PDB file of C-alpha atoms in Angstrom:
ATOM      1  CA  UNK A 148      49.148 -21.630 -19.924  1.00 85.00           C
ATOM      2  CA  UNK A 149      47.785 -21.408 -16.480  1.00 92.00           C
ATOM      3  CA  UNK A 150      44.989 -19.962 -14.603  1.00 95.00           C
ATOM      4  CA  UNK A 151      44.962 -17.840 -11.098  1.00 96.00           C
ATOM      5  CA  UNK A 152      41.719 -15.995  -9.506  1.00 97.00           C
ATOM      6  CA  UNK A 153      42.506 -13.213  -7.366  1.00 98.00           C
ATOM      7  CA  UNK A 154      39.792 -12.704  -4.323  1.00 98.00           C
ATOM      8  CA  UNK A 155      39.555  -8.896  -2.834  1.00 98.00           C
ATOM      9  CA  UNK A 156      36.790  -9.118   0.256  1.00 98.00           C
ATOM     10  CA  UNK A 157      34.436  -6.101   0.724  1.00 97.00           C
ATOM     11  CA  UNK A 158      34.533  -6.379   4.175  1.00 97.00           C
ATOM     12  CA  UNK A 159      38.570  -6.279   4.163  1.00 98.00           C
ATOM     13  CA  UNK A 160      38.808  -3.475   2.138  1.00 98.00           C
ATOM     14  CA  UNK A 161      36.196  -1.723   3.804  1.00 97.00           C
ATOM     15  CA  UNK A 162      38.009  -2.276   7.056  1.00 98.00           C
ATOM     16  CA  UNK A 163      41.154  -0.778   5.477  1.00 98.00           C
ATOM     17  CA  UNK A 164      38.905   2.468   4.283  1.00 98.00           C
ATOM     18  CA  UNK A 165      37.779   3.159   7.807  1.00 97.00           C
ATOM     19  CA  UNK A 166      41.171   2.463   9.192  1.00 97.00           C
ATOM     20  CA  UNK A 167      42.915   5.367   7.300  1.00 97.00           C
ATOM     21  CA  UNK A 168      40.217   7.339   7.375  1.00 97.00           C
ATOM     22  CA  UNK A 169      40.362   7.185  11.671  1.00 95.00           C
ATOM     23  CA  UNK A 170      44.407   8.130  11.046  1.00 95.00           C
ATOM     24  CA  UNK A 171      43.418  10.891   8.641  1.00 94.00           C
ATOM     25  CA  UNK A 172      40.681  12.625  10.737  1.00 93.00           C
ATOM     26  CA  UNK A 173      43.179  11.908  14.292  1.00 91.00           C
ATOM     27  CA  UNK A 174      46.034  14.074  12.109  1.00 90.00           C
ATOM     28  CA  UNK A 175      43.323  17.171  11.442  1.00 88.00           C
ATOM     29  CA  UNK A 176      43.844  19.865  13.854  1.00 77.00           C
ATOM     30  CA  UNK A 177      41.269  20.500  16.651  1.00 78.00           C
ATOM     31  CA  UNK A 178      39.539  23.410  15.468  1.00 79.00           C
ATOM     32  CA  UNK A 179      38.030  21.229  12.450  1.00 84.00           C
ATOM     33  CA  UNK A 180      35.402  18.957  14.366  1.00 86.00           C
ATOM     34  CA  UNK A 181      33.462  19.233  11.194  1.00 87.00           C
ATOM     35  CA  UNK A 182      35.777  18.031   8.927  1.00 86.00           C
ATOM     36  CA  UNK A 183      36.917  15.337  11.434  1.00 90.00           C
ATOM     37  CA  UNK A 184      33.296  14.362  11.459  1.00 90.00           C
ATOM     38  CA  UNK A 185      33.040  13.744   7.270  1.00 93.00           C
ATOM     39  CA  UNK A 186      36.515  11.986   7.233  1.00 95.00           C
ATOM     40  CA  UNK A 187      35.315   9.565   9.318  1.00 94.00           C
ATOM     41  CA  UNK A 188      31.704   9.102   8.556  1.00 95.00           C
ATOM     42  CA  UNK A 189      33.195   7.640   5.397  1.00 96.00           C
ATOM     43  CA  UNK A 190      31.572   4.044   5.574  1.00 95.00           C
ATOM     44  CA  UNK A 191      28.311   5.503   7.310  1.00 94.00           C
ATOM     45  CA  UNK A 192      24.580   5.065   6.015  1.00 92.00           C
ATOM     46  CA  UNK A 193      24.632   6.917   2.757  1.00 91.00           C
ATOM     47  CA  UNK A 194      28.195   7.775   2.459  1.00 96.00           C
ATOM     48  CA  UNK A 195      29.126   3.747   2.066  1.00 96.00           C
ATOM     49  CA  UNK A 196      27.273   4.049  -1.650  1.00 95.00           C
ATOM     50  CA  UNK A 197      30.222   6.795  -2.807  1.00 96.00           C
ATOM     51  CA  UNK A 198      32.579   4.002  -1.216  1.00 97.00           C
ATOM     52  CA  UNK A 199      30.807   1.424  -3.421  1.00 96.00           C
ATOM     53  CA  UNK A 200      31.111   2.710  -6.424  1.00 96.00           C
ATOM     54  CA  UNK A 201      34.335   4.203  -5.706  1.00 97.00           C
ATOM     55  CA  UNK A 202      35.403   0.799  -5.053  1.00 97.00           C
ATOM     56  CA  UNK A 203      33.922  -0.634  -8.408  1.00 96.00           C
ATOM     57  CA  UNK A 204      35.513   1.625 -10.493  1.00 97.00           C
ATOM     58  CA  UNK A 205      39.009   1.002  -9.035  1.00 98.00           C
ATOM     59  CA  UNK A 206      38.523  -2.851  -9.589  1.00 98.00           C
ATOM     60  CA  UNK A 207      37.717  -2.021 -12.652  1.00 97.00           C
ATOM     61  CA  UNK A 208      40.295  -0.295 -13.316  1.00 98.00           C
ATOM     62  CA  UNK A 209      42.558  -2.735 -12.470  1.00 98.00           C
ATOM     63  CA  UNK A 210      41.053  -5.516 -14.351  1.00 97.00           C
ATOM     64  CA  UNK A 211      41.827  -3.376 -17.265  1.00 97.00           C
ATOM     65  CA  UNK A 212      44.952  -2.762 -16.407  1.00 97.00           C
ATOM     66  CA  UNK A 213      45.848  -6.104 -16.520  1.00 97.00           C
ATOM     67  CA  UNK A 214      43.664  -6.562 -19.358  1.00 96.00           C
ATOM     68  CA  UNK A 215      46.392  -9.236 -21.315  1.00 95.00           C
ATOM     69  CA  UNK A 216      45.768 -11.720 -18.404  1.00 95.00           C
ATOM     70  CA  UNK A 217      42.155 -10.636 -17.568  1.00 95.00           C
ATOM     71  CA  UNK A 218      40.643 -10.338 -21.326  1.00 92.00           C
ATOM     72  CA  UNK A 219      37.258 -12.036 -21.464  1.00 84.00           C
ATOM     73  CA  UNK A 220      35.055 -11.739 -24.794  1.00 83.00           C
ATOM     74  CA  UNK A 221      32.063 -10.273 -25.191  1.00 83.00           C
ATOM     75  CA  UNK A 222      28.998 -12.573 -25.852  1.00 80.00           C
ATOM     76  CA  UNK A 223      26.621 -12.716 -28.215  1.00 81.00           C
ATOM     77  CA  UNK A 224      24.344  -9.967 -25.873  1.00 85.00           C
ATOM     78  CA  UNK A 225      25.699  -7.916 -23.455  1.00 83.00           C
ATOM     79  CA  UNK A 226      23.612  -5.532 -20.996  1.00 81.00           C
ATOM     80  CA  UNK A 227      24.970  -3.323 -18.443  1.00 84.00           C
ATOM     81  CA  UNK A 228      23.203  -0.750 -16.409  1.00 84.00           C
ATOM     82  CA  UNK A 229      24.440   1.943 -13.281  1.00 86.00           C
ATOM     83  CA  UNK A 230      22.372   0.028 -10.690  1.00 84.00           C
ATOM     84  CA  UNK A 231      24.618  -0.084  -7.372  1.00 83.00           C
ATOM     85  CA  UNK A 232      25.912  -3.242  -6.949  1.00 83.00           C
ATOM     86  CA  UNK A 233      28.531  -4.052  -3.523  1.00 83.00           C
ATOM     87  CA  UNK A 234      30.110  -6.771  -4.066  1.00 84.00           C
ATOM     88  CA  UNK A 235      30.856  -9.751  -0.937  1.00 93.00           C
ATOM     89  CA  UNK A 236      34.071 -10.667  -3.345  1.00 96.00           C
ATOM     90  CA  UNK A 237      35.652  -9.274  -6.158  1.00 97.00           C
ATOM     91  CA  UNK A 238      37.636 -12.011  -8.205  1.00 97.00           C
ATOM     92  CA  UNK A 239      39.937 -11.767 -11.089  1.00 97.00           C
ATOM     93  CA  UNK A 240      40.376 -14.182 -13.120  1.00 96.00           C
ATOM     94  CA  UNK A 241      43.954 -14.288 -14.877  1.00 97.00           C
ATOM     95  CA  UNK A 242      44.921 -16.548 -17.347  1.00 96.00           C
ATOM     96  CA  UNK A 243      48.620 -17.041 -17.261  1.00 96.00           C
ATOM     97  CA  UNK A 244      51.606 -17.715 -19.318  1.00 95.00           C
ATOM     98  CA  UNK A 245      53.610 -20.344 -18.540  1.00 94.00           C
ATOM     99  CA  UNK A 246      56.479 -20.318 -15.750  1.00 95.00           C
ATOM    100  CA  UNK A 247      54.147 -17.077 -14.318  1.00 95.00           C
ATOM    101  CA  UNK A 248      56.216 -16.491 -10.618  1.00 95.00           C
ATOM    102  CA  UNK A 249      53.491 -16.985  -8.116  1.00 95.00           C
ATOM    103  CA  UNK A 250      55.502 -14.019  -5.675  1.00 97.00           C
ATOM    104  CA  UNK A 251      54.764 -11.836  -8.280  1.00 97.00           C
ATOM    105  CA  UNK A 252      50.916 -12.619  -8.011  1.00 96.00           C
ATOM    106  CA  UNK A 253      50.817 -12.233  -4.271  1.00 97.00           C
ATOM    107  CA  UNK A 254      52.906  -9.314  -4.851  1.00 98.00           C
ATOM    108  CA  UNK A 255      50.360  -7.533  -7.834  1.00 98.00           C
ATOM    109  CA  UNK A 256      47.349  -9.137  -5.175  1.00 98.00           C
ATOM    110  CA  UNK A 257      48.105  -7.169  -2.643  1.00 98.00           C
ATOM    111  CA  UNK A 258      49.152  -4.098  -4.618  1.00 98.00           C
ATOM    112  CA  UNK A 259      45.501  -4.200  -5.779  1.00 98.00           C
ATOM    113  CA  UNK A 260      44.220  -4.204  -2.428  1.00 98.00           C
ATOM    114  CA  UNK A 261      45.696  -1.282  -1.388  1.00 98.00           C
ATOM    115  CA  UNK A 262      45.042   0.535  -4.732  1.00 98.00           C
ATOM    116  CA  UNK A 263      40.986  -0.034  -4.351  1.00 98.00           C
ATOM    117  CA  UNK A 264      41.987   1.585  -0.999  1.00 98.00           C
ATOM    118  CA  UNK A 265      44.166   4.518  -1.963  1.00 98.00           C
ATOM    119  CA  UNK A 266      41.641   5.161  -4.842  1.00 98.00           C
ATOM    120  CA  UNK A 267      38.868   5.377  -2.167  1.00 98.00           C
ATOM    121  CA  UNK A 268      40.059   7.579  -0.005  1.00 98.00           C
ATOM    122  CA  UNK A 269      41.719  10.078  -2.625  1.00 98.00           C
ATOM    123  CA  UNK A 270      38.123  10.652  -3.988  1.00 98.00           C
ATOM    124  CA  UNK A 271      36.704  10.761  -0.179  1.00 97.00           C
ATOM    125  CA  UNK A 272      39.478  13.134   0.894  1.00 96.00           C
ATOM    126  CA  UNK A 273      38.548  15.246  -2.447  1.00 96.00           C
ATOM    127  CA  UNK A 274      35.236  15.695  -1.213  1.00 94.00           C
ATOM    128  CA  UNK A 275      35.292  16.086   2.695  1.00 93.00           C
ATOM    129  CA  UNK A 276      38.885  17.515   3.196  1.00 91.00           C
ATOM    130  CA  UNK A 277      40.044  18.697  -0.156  1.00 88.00           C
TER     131      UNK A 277
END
């Protein structure tokens, strides 16, 4: 059995958020300013807390998904709340079978990356440019 953590930076996928939200808002036609405007305001004051937890839920997500290689039991208390937490770093921590291929951790890695990013701007896009 072995053991991998998988590290997703904020400010990385952040930087991807604003990135395809600039190509989304350049592809809207001129007569929408306004919606131009809310596609790209999408990491702005305010607007980065629906990014946040957007984000949160989508790493989530995927640590559930993988939930054979992520499971971690309960303890004897457990307390959660809906406070707003950004993470710096996300990490996942797997734990492995034996003879796991490490291309096909790079390979899931990344796929997660651009999931928390996809997920983020479907639920933007669903709100400023539906």
């Amino acid at each position: 059995m072995g053991t991998a953590t998988l590290s997703f930076s904020r400010e990385a996928i952040i930087y991807d958020i604003e990135n395809y939200a600039y190509i989304v808002a350049d592809s809207i036609i001129k007569d929408e300013e306004h919606a131009k405007h809310q596609v790209l305001d999408i990491a702005q004051e305010g607007n980065i807390d629906r990014v946040t937890r957007m984000v949160n839920i989508a790493f989530a997500k995927c640590v559930e998904m993988l939930y054979p290689y992520t499971k971690n039991e309960c303890g004897q208390q457990e307390y959660f709340d809906n406070s707003l937490v950004g993470e710096d770093v996300f990490l996942m921590d797997l734990s492995l079978p034996e003879g796991f291929s490490r291309t096909t951790l790079d390979f899931v890695s990344k796929l997660i990356h651009e999931y928390l990013v996809y997920c983020v701007m479907a639920d933007w896009l669903s709100l400023t440019y539906p």
